[in-house]
Amino acid sequence: MEKFFVCSCNADDRFAPVSMYLMKNHLEEVKAGMKALAGDAKILYLLPENETVEGLEGEVKYAIKSPTLGNPYAVAQVLEGKLPRPMIADGYVAVYDGMEVNVVKPEAAYAKATGKEDCFVAVNKDGLEGKETEIKQVAAGTKLSDIVAASDAKAVLFGGLKGEFVKPRSLAECVIPEGTSSSSVTVFGKESCIVDTVKKIMAMSWEDSCGKCVLCREGTSQFKQITEEMTCGKAKQTDLDLINDVGELIEVGAYCPFGKNMPRPLLSAIALYQDDFMEHIKKKSCSAGVCYKAEAVYVILPDVCTGCGDCIDECDEDAIIGKSKFIHMIDQDMCEQCGKCVSACEESAIVAVEGKLPKLPKKLTKVGKF
Ligand code: SF4
Ligand code: SF4
Ligand code: SF4
């Protein structure tokens, strides 16, 4: 069967945008490596949607990003317009357009062309903000303490969505493993809340799960929900045991490397920062001041509202209740706090309130009668 080589730039971990870095900074090496690997076979470059690379030779296609798109079957699926679901059975050959699909990441093409087996490490110095990412090229065995200075940090995540948290004082004990072509080191400053951080990471894993297998699909969903509950006082101490039990099951039973490793940031954070988790769950407080903040709610001031009704159509949630010449009210269970109604009210009767609410009518009341 004819062979087909796909250079997939879509499988990067969110924390390690190495593929597009190589396509934009070392394109000639990547192209030379692809030619050397593919020989006479057809070459296709798979790029994330909204990315462009000038000077590519061969076919170019675009697809969503997904951690599964290093897998030939998942790549064949997206080329056919389907979901990026992988196949990892031994000896399985993925076929697209009558050709055997081989997937190469830009790092491998670069290594082939240059003979350098270095690891490209994305250093994210500002946590999840991703404003300051530097890509460093280092050899296997390099200590994390030689890659980033983080003595003042709260925590460091090594390896992104599939990685582990490390205490800053332990960075010298962690090294880039042999055979790693890309990785990331993400630094969370002293002001960070570790529980809020894992909540956001679990939401990303939930988004990235391709949904093929139950353990990963349901596991990411449960982790997302429980960590959300931890940040707003709804979690229980037994949730920590549940996370550990479910995490172990997923590590053994999930189908692909993404799913198997996805629990690691959460499990390692719980192991290293137990006091922070207990503070959120038992005391229902957050010493970093990130969670449990009083949220502003929108209310209609009863002594200002004229009952004109202009705000009602502005609310997509149907959260505003009222009729002509009656004081309008906002149903807080339905309100999404979008604030759209504020500008619809020429009387400035709709305001955001933090903390104690003003006295509000409990039922529809005629204007001037409250
Ligand atoms: S482990 Fe997750 S990402 Fe991997 S195949 Fe299963 S659902 Fe998809
Ligand atoms: S809140 Fe403003 S826009 Fe809505 S009914 Fe009252 S006065 Fe009219
Ligand atoms: S804040 Fe948004 S959701 Fe809430 S009442 Fe106003 S328009 Fe509706």
CSV table of N, CA and C in Angstrom, one decimal, residues 216-362:
chain,number,residue,atom,x,y,z
A,216,CYS,N,-12.5,8.4,30.4
A,216,CYS,CA,-11.9,9.7,30.1
A,216,CYS,C,-13.0,10.8,30.0
A,217,ARG,N,-14.1,10.4,29.2
A,217,ARG,CA,-15.2,11.4,29.0
A,217,ARG,C,-15.9,11.7,30.3
A,218,GLU,N,-16.2,10.7,31.1
A,218,GLU,CA,-16.9,10.9,32.4
A,218,GLU,C,-16.0,11.4,33.5
A,219,GLY,N,-14.7,10.9,33.4
A,219,GLY,CA,-13.7,11.3,34.4
A,219,GLY,C,-13.4,12.8,34.3
A,220,THR,N,-13.2,13.3,33.1
A,220,THR,CA,-12.9,14.7,33.0
A,220,THR,C,-14.1,15.5,33.4
A,221,SER,N,-15.3,15.0,33.1
A,221,SER,CA,-16.5,15.8,33.5
A,221,SER,C,-16.6,15.8,35.0
A,222,GLN,N,-16.4,14.7,35.7
A,222,GLN,CA,-16.5,14.6,37.1
A,222,GLN,C,-15.4,15.5,37.8
A,223,PHE,N,-14.2,15.4,37.3
A,223,PHE,CA,-13.1,16.2,37.9
A,223,PHE,C,-13.4,17.7,37.7
A,224,LYS,N,-13.9,18.1,36.6
A,224,LYS,CA,-14.3,19.5,36.4
A,224,LYS,C,-15.3,19.9,37.4
A,225,GLN,N,-16.3,19.1,37.5
A,225,GLN,CA,-17.4,19.5,38.4
A,225,GLN,C,-17.0,19.5,39.9
A,226,ILE,N,-16.2,18.5,40.3
A,226,ILE,CA,-15.8,18.5,41.8
A,226,ILE,C,-14.8,19.7,42.0
A,227,THR,N,-13.9,20.0,41.1
A,227,THR,CA,-13.0,21.1,41.4
A,227,THR,C,-13.7,22.4,41.4
A,228,GLU,N,-14.8,22.5,40.5
A,228,GLU,CA,-15.6,23.7,40.6
A,228,GLU,C,-16.3,23.9,41.9
A,229,GLU,N,-16.8,22.7,42.4
A,229,GLU,CA,-17.5,22.8,43.7
A,229,GLU,C,-16.5,23.1,44.9
A,230,MET,N,-15.2,22.7,44.7
A,230,MET,CA,-14.2,23.1,45.8
A,230,MET,C,-14.0,24.6,45.9
A,231,THR,N,-14.2,25.3,44.8
A,231,THR,CA,-14.0,26.7,44.8
A,231,THR,C,-15.2,27.5,45.2
A,232,CYS,N,-16.3,26.8,45.5
A,232,CYS,CA,-17.5,27.6,45.9
A,232,CYS,C,-18.2,27.0,47.1
A,233,GLY,N,-17.4,26.2,47.9
A,233,GLY,CA,-18.0,25.7,49.1
A,233,GLY,C,-18.9,24.5,49.0
A,234,LYS,N,-19.0,23.8,47.9
A,234,LYS,CA,-19.9,22.7,47.8
A,234,LYS,C,-19.3,21.4,47.9
A,235,ALA,N,-17.9,21.3,47.9
A,235,ALA,CA,-17.3,20.0,47.9
A,235,ALA,C,-17.2,19.4,49.3
A,236,LYS,N,-17.1,18.1,49.3
A,236,LYS,CA,-17.0,17.4,50.6
A,236,LYS,C,-15.6,16.7,50.7
A,237,GLN,N,-15.2,16.4,52.0
A,237,GLN,CA,-13.9,15.8,52.2
A,237,GLN,C,-13.8,14.5,51.4
A,238,THR,N,-14.9,13.7,51.4
A,238,THR,CA,-14.9,12.4,50.7
A,238,THR,C,-14.6,12.6,49.2
A,239,ASP,N,-14.8,13.8,48.7
A,239,ASP,CA,-14.5,14.0,47.2
A,239,ASP,C,-13.0,13.8,46.9
A,240,LEU,N,-12.2,14.0,47.9
A,240,LEU,CA,-10.7,13.8,47.7
A,240,LEU,C,-10.5,12.3,47.5
A,241,ASP,N,-11.1,11.5,48.3
A,241,ASP,CA,-11.0,10.0,48.1
A,241,ASP,C,-11.5,9.6,46.8
A,242,LEU,N,-12.7,10.2,46.4
A,242,LEU,CA,-13.3,9.8,45.1
A,242,LEU,C,-12.4,10.2,44.0
A,243,ILE,N,-11.7,11.4,44.1
A,243,ILE,CA,-10.8,11.8,43.0
A,243,ILE,C,-9.7,10.8,42.9
A,244,ASN,N,-9.1,10.4,44.0
A,244,ASN,CA,-8.0,9.5,44.0
A,244,ASN,C,-8.4,8.1,43.4
A,245,ASP,N,-9.6,7.6,43.8
A,245,ASP,CA,-10.0,6.3,43.3
A,245,ASP,C,-10.3,6.4,41.8
A,246,VAL,N,-11.0,7.4,41.4
A,246,VAL,CA,-11.4,7.5,40.0
A,246,VAL,C,-10.1,7.8,39.2
A,247,GLY,N,-9.2,8.6,39.7
A,247,GLY,CA,-8.0,8.9,39.0
A,247,GLY,C,-7.2,7.6,38.7
A,248,GLU,N,-7.1,6.7,39.7
A,248,GLU,CA,-6.3,5.5,39.6
A,248,GLU,C,-7.0,4.6,38.5
A,249,LEU,N,-8.3,4.6,38.5
A,249,LEU,CA,-9.0,3.8,37.5
A,249,LEU,C,-8.7,4.3,36.1
A,250,ILE,N,-8.8,5.6,36.0
A,250,ILE,CA,-8.6,6.3,34.6
A,250,ILE,C,-7.1,6.0,34.2
A,251,GLU,N,-6.2,6.1,35.1
A,251,GLU,CA,-4.8,5.9,34.7
A,251,GLU,C,-4.6,4.5,34.1
A,252,VAL,N,-5.3,3.6,34.6
A,252,VAL,CA,-5.2,2.2,34.1
A,252,VAL,C,-6.0,2.0,32.9
A,253,GLY,N,-7.3,2.5,32.9
A,253,GLY,CA,-8.2,2.0,31.9
A,253,GLY,C,-8.5,2.9,30.7
A,254,ALA,N,-8.0,4.2,30.8
A,254,ALA,CA,-8.3,5.1,29.7
A,254,ALA,C,-7.6,4.6,28.4
A,255,TYR,N,-8.1,5.0,27.3
A,255,TYR,CA,-7.7,4.4,26.0
A,255,TYR,C,-6.4,4.9,25.5
A,256,CYS,N,-6.2,6.2,25.6
A,256,CYS,CA,-5.0,6.8,24.9
A,256,CYS,C,-4.1,7.5,26.0
A,257,PRO,N,-2.9,7.9,25.6
A,257,PRO,CA,-2.0,8.5,26.6
A,257,PRO,C,-2.6,9.8,27.2
A,258,PHE,N,-3.4,10.5,26.4
A,258,PHE,CA,-4.0,11.8,27.0
A,258,PHE,C,-4.8,11.4,28.2
A,259,GLY,N,-5.8,10.5,28.0
A,259,GLY,CA,-6.7,10.1,29.1
A,259,GLY,C,-6.0,9.5,30.2
A,260,LYS,N,-5.0,8.6,30.0
A,260,LYS,CA,-4.3,7.9,31.1
A,260,LYS,C,-3.5,8.9,32.0
A,261,ASN,N,-3.0,10.0,31.4
A,261,ASN,CA,-2.2,11.0,32.1
A,261,ASN,C,-3.0,12.2,32.6
A,262,MET,N,-4.2,12.4,32.1
A,262,MET,CA,-5.0,13.6,32.4
A,262,MET,C,-5.2,13.8,33.9
A,263,PRO,N,-5.3,12.7,34.8
A,263,PRO,CA,-5.5,12.9,36.2
A,263,PRO,C,-4.3,13.4,36.9
A,264,ARG,N,-3.1,13.3,36.3
A,264,ARG,CA,-1.9,13.6,37.1
A,264,ARG,C,-1.8,15.0,37.7
A,265,PRO,N,-2.2,16.1,36.9
A,265,PRO,CA,-2.1,17.4,37.6
A,265,PRO,C,-2.9,17.5,38.8
A,266,LEU,N,-4.1,16.9,38.8
A,266,LEU,CA,-5.0,17.0,39.9
A,266,LEU,C,-4.5,16.1,41.1
A,267,LEU,N,-4.1,14.9,40.8
A,267,LEU,CA,-3.7,14.0,41.8
A,267,LEU,C,-2.4,14.5,42.5
A,268,SER,N,-1.5,15.1,41.7
A,268,SER,CA,-0.2,15.6,42.3
A,268,SER,C,-0.5,16.8,43.1
A,269,ALA,N,-1.4,17.7,42.6
A,269,ALA,CA,-1.7,18.9,43.4
A,269,ALA,C,-2.3,18.5,44.8
A,270,ILE,N,-3.2,17.5,44.8
A,270,ILE,CA,-3.8,17.1,46.0
A,270,ILE,C,-2.7,16.5,47.0
A,271,ALA,N,-1.8,15.8,46.4
A,271,ALA,CA,-0.7,15.2,47.2
A,271,ALA,C,0.2,16.2,47.8
A,272,LEU,N,0.5,17.2,47.0
A,272,LEU,CA,1.5,18.2,47.4
A,272,LEU,C,0.9,19.4,48.2
A,273,TYR,N,-0.3,19.7,47.9
A,273,TYR,CA,-0.9,20.9,48.5
A,273,TYR,C,-2.2,20.6,49.3
A,274,GLN,N,-2.1,19.6,50.1
A,274,GLN,CA,-3.3,19.1,50.8
A,274,GLN,C,-3.9,20.2,51.7
A,275,ASP,N,-3.1,21.0,52.4
A,275,ASP,CA,-3.6,22.0,53.2
A,275,ASP,C,-4.5,23.0,52.5
A,276,ASP,N,-4.1,23.3,51.2
A,276,ASP,CA,-4.9,24.3,50.4
A,276,ASP,C,-6.3,23.6,50.1
A,277,PHE,N,-6.3,22.3,49.8
A,277,PHE,CA,-7.5,21.7,49.5
A,277,PHE,C,-8.4,21.6,50.7
A,278,MET,N,-7.8,21.3,51.9
A,278,MET,CA,-8.6,21.2,53.1
A,278,MET,C,-9.2,22.6,53.5
A,279,GLU,N,-8.4,23.6,53.3
A,279,GLU,CA,-8.9,25.0,53.6
A,279,GLU,C,-10.1,25.3,52.8
A,280,HIS,N,-10.1,24.9,51.5
A,280,HIS,CA,-11.3,25.2,50.7
A,280,HIS,C,-12.5,24.3,51.1
A,281,ILE,N,-12.2,23.0,51.4
A,281,ILE,CA,-13.3,22.1,51.6
A,281,ILE,C,-13.9,22.2,53.1
A,282,LYS,N,-13.0,22.3,54.1
A,282,LYS,CA,-13.4,22.3,55.4
A,282,LYS,C,-13.8,23.7,55.9
A,283,LYS,N,-12.8,24.7,55.7
A,283,LYS,CA,-13.1,26.0,56.2
A,283,LYS,C,-13.9,26.9,55.2
A,284,LYS,N,-14.0,26.4,54.0
A,284,LYS,CA,-14.7,27.1,52.9
A,284,LYS,C,-14.1,28.5,52.7
A,285,SER,N,-12.8,28.5,52.7
A,285,SER,CA,-12.1,29.8,52.5
A,285,SER,C,-10.9,29.6,51.6
A,286,CYS,N,-10.4,30.7,51.1
A,286,CYS,CA,-9.3,30.7,50.2
A,286,CYS,C,-8.3,31.8,50.6
A,287,SER,N,-7.1,31.3,51.2
A,287,SER,CA,-6.2,32.4,51.7
A,287,SER,C,-5.6,33.2,50.6
A,288,ALA,N,-5.6,32.7,49.4
A,288,ALA,CA,-5.0,33.5,48.3
A,288,ALA,C,-6.0,34.5,47.8
A,289,GLY,N,-7.3,34.4,48.3
A,289,GLY,CA,-8.3,35.5,48.0
A,289,GLY,C,-8.8,35.3,46.6
A,290,VAL,N,-8.6,34.1,46.0
A,290,VAL,CA,-9.1,34.0,44.6
A,290,VAL,C,-10.5,33.4,44.5
A,291,CYS,N,-10.8,32.4,45.4
A,291,CYS,CA,-12.1,31.8,45.4
A,291,CYS,C,-13.0,32.4,46.5
A,292,TYR,N,-14.2,32.1,46.5
A,292,TYR,CA,-15.2,32.6,47.5
A,292,TYR,C,-15.4,34.1,47.5
A,293,LYS,N,-15.0,34.7,46.3
A,293,LYS,CA,-15.3,36.2,46.3
A,293,LYS,C,-16.8,36.4,46.2
A,294,ALA,N,-17.2,37.5,46.9
A,294,ALA,CA,-18.6,37.8,46.7
A,294,ALA,C,-18.9,38.3,45.3
A,295,GLU,N,-19.8,37.6,44.6
A,295,GLU,CA,-20.1,38.0,43.2
A,295,GLU,C,-21.1,39.1,43.2
A,296,ALA,N,-20.9,40.0,42.2
A,296,ALA,CA,-21.9,41.0,42.0
A,296,ALA,C,-23.2,40.4,41.4
A,297,VAL,N,-24.4,40.9,41.9
A,297,VAL,CA,-25.6,40.5,41.2
A,297,VAL,C,-26.3,41.7,40.7
A,298,TYR,N,-27.1,41.5,39.7
A,298,TYR,CA,-27.8,42.7,39.1
A,298,TYR,C,-29.2,42.7,39.7
A,299,VAL,N,-29.6,44.0,40.1
A,299,VAL,CA,-30.9,44.1,40.7
A,299,VAL,C,-31.6,45.4,40.1
A,300,ILE,N,-32.9,45.5,40.2
A,300,ILE,CA,-33.6,46.7,39.7
A,300,ILE,C,-34.0,47.5,41.0
A,301,LEU,N,-33.6,48.7,41.0
A,301,LEU,CA,-33.9,49.6,42.2
A,301,LEU,C,-35.4,49.9,42.1
A,302,PRO,N,-36.2,49.5,43.2
A,302,PRO,CA,-37.6,49.7,43.1
A,302,PRO,C,-38.1,51.1,43.1
A,303,ASP,N,-37.3,52.0,43.7
A,303,ASP,CA,-37.7,53.4,43.8
A,303,ASP,C,-37.3,54.2,42.5
A,304,VAL,N,-36.6,53.5,41.6
A,304,VAL,CA,-36.2,54.2,40.4
A,304,VAL,C,-36.9,53.7,39.1
A,305,CYS,N,-37.3,52.4,39.2
A,305,CYS,CA,-37.9,51.8,38.0
A,305,CYS,C,-39.3,52.4,37.7
A,306,THR,N,-39.5,52.8,36.5
A,306,THR,CA,-40.8,53.4,36.1
A,306,THR,C,-41.8,52.4,35.5
A,307,GLY,N,-41.3,51.1,35.3
A,307,GLY,CA,-42.2,50.1,34.8
A,307,GLY,C,-42.4,50.2,33.3
A,308,CYS,N,-41.4,50.8,32.6
A,308,CYS,CA,-41.5,51.0,31.1
A,308,CYS,C,-41.4,49.7,30.3
A,309,GLY,N,-40.7,48.7,30.8
A,309,GLY,CA,-40.6,47.4,30.2
A,309,GLY,C,-39.4,47.3,29.1
A,310,ASP,N,-38.6,48.4,29.0
A,310,ASP,CA,-37.6,48.4,27.9
A,310,ASP,C,-36.5,47.3,28.2
A,311,CYS,N,-36.4,46.9,29.4
A,311,CYS,CA,-35.3,46.0,29.7
A,311,CYS,C,-35.7,44.5,29.4
A,312,ILE,N,-36.9,44.2,29.3
A,312,ILE,CA,-37.4,42.8,29.2
A,312,ILE,C,-36.8,42.1,28.0
A,313,ASP,N,-36.9,42.8,26.8
A,313,ASP,CA,-36.5,42.2,25.5
A,313,ASP,C,-34.9,42.0,25.5
A,314,GLU,N,-34.2,42.8,26.3
A,314,GLU,CA,-32.8,42.8,26.3
A,314,GLU,C,-32.2,41.5,26.9
A,315,CYS,N,-33.1,40.8,27.7
A,315,CYS,CA,-32.6,39.7,28.5
A,315,CYS,C,-32.8,38.3,27.8
A,316,ASP,N,-31.7,37.7,27.3
A,316,ASP,CA,-31.9,36.5,26.6
A,316,ASP,C,-32.3,35.3,27.5
A,317,GLU,N,-32.1,35.5,28.8
A,317,GLU,CA,-32.4,34.5,29.7
A,317,GLU,C,-33.8,34.5,30.3
A,318,ASP,N,-34.6,35.5,29.8
A,318,ASP,CA,-36.0,35.7,30.3
A,318,ASP,C,-36.0,35.8,31.9
A,319,ALA,N,-34.9,36.5,32.4
A,319,ALA,CA,-34.8,36.6,33.8
A,319,ALA,C,-35.5,37.8,34.4
A,320,ILE,N,-36.0,38.7,33.5
A,320,ILE,CA,-36.7,39.9,34.0
A,320,ILE,C,-38.2,39.7,34.0
A,321,ILE,N,-38.8,40.0,35.2
A,321,ILE,CA,-40.2,39.8,35.3
A,321,ILE,C,-40.9,41.2,35.5
A,322,GLY,N,-42.0,41.4,34.8
A,322,GLY,CA,-42.6,42.7,35.0
A,322,GLY,C,-43.8,42.9,34.0
A,323,LYS,N,-44.6,43.9,34.3
A,323,LYS,CA,-45.6,44.4,33.3
A,323,LYS,C,-45.7,45.9,33.4
A,324,SER,N,-46.4,46.5,32.4
A,324,SER,CA,-46.4,47.9,32.3
A,324,SER,C,-46.9,48.6,33.6
A,325,LYS,N,-46.1,49.6,34.0
A,325,LYS,CA,-46.4,50.4,35.2
A,325,LYS,C,-46.1,49.6,36.6
A,326,PHE,N,-45.5,48.4,36.5
A,326,PHE,CA,-45.2,47.7,37.7
A,326,PHE,C,-43.7,47.7,37.8
A,327,ILE,N,-43.2,47.6,39.1
A,327,ILE,CA,-41.7,47.6,39.3
A,327,ILE,C,-41.2,46.2,38.8
A,328,HIS,N,-40.2,46.3,37.9
A,328,HIS,CA,-39.7,45.1,37.3
A,328,HIS,C,-38.7,44.4,38.3
A,329,MET,N,-38.6,43.1,38.2
A,329,MET,CA,-37.7,42.3,39.1
A,329,MET,C,-36.8,41.4,38.3
A,330,ILE,N,-35.6,41.1,38.8
A,330,ILE,CA,-34.7,40.1,38.2
A,330,ILE,C,-34.8,38.8,39.0
A,331,ASP,N,-35.1,37.7,38.3
A,331,ASP,CA,-35.1,36.4,38.9
A,331,ASP,C,-33.6,35.9,39.0
A,332,GLN,N,-33.0,35.9,40.2
A,332,GLN,CA,-31.6,35.6,40.4
A,332,GLN,C,-31.2,34.2,40.0
A,333,ASP,N,-32.2,33.3,40.0
A,333,ASP,CA,-31.9,31.9,39.6
A,333,ASP,C,-31.7,31.8,38.1
A,334,MET,N,-32.3,32.7,37.4
A,334,MET,CA,-32.2,32.7,35.9
A,334,MET,C,-31.2,33.7,35.4
A,335,CYS,N,-30.8,34.7,36.1
A,335,CYS,CA,-29.9,35.7,35.7
A,335,CYS,C,-28.5,35.1,35.5
A,336,GLU,N,-27.9,35.4,34.4
A,336,GLU,CA,-26.5,35.0,34.1
A,336,GLU,C,-25.5,36.1,34.3
A,337,GLN,N,-25.9,37.1,34.9
A,337,GLN,CA,-25.0,38.3,35.2
A,337,GLN,C,-24.3,38.8,34.0
A,338,CYS,N,-24.9,38.8,32.9
A,338,CYS,CA,-24.3,39.3,31.7
A,338,CYS,C,-24.2,40.8,31.6
A,339,GLY,N,-25.1,41.5,32.3
A,339,GLY,CA,-25.1,43.0,32.4
A,339,GLY,C,-25.7,43.7,31.2
A,340,LYS,N,-26.3,42.9,30.2
A,340,LYS,CA,-26.8,43.5,29.0
A,340,LYS,C,-28.0,44.5,29.3
A,341,CYS,N,-28.8,44.1,30.3
A,341,CYS,CA,-30.0,44.9,30.6
A,341,CYS,C,-29.6,46.3,31.1
A,342,VAL,N,-28.4,46.5,31.7
A,342,VAL,CA,-28.1,47.8,32.3
A,342,VAL,C,-28.2,48.9,31.3
A,343,SER,N,-27.7,48.8,30.1
A,343,SER,CA,-27.7,49.9,29.2
A,343,SER,C,-29.1,50.1,28.6
A,344,ALA,N,-30.0,49.1,28.7
A,344,ALA,CA,-31.3,49.2,28.2
A,344,ALA,C,-32.2,50.1,29.0
A,345,CYS,N,-31.8,50.4,30.2
A,345,CYS,CA,-32.6,51.2,31.2
A,345,CYS,C,-32.2,52.6,31.2
A,346,GLU,N,-33.0,53.5,30.6
A,346,GLU,CA,-32.7,54.9,30.6
A,346,GLU,C,-32.7,55.6,31.9
A,347,GLU,N,-33.4,54.9,32.9
A,347,GLU,CA,-33.6,55.5,34.2
A,347,GLU,C,-32.4,55.1,35.1
A,348,SER,N,-31.5,54.3,34.6
A,348,SER,CA,-30.4,53.7,35.5
A,348,SER,C,-30.9,53.0,36.7
A,349,ALA,N,-32.0,52.3,36.5
A,349,ALA,CA,-32.6,51.5,37.6
A,349,ALA,C,-31.9,50.2,37.8
A,350,ILE,N,-31.2,49.7,36.8
A,350,ILE,CA,-30.5,48.4,37.0
A,350,ILE,C,-29.1,48.6,37.3
A,351,VAL,N,-28.7,48.0,38.5
A,351,VAL,CA,-27.4,48.2,39.0
A,351,VAL,C,-26.8,46.9,39.5
A,352,ALA,N,-25.4,46.8,39.5
A,352,ALA,CA,-24.7,45.6,40.0
A,352,ALA,C,-24.4,45.9,41.5
A,353,VAL,N,-24.8,44.9,42.3
A,353,VAL,CA,-24.6,45.1,43.8
A,353,VAL,C,-23.7,44.0,44.3
A,354,GLU,N,-22.7,44.3,45.1
A,354,GLU,CA,-21.9,43.3,45.7
A,354,GLU,C,-22.2,43.3,47.2
A,355,GLY,N,-22.3,42.2,47.8
A,355,GLY,CA,-22.6,42.1,49.3
A,355,GLY,C,-24.1,42.3,49.5
A,356,LYS,N,-24.4,43.1,50.6
A,356,LYS,CA,-25.8,43.2,51.0
A,356,LYS,C,-26.7,43.9,49.9
A,357,LEU,N,-27.8,43.2,49.7
A,357,LEU,CA,-28.7,43.7,48.6
A,357,LEU,C,-29.7,44.7,49.2
A,358,PRO,N,-30.1,45.7,48.4
A,358,PRO,CA,-31.1,46.6,48.9
A,358,PRO,C,-32.5,45.9,49.1
A,359,LYS,N,-33.4,46.5,49.8
A,359,LYS,CA,-34.7,45.9,50.0
A,359,LYS,C,-35.4,45.9,48.6
A,360,LEU,N,-35.9,44.7,48.2
A,360,LEU,CA,-36.5,44.5,46.9
A,360,LEU,C,-37.9,43.9,47.1
A,361,PRO,N,-38.8,44.2,46.1
A,361,PRO,CA,-40.1,43.6,46.2
A,361,PRO,C,-40.1,42.1,46.0
A,362,LYS,N,-41.0,41.3,46.6
A,362,LYS,CA,-41.0,39.9,46.5
A,362,LYS,C,-42.0,39.5,45.4
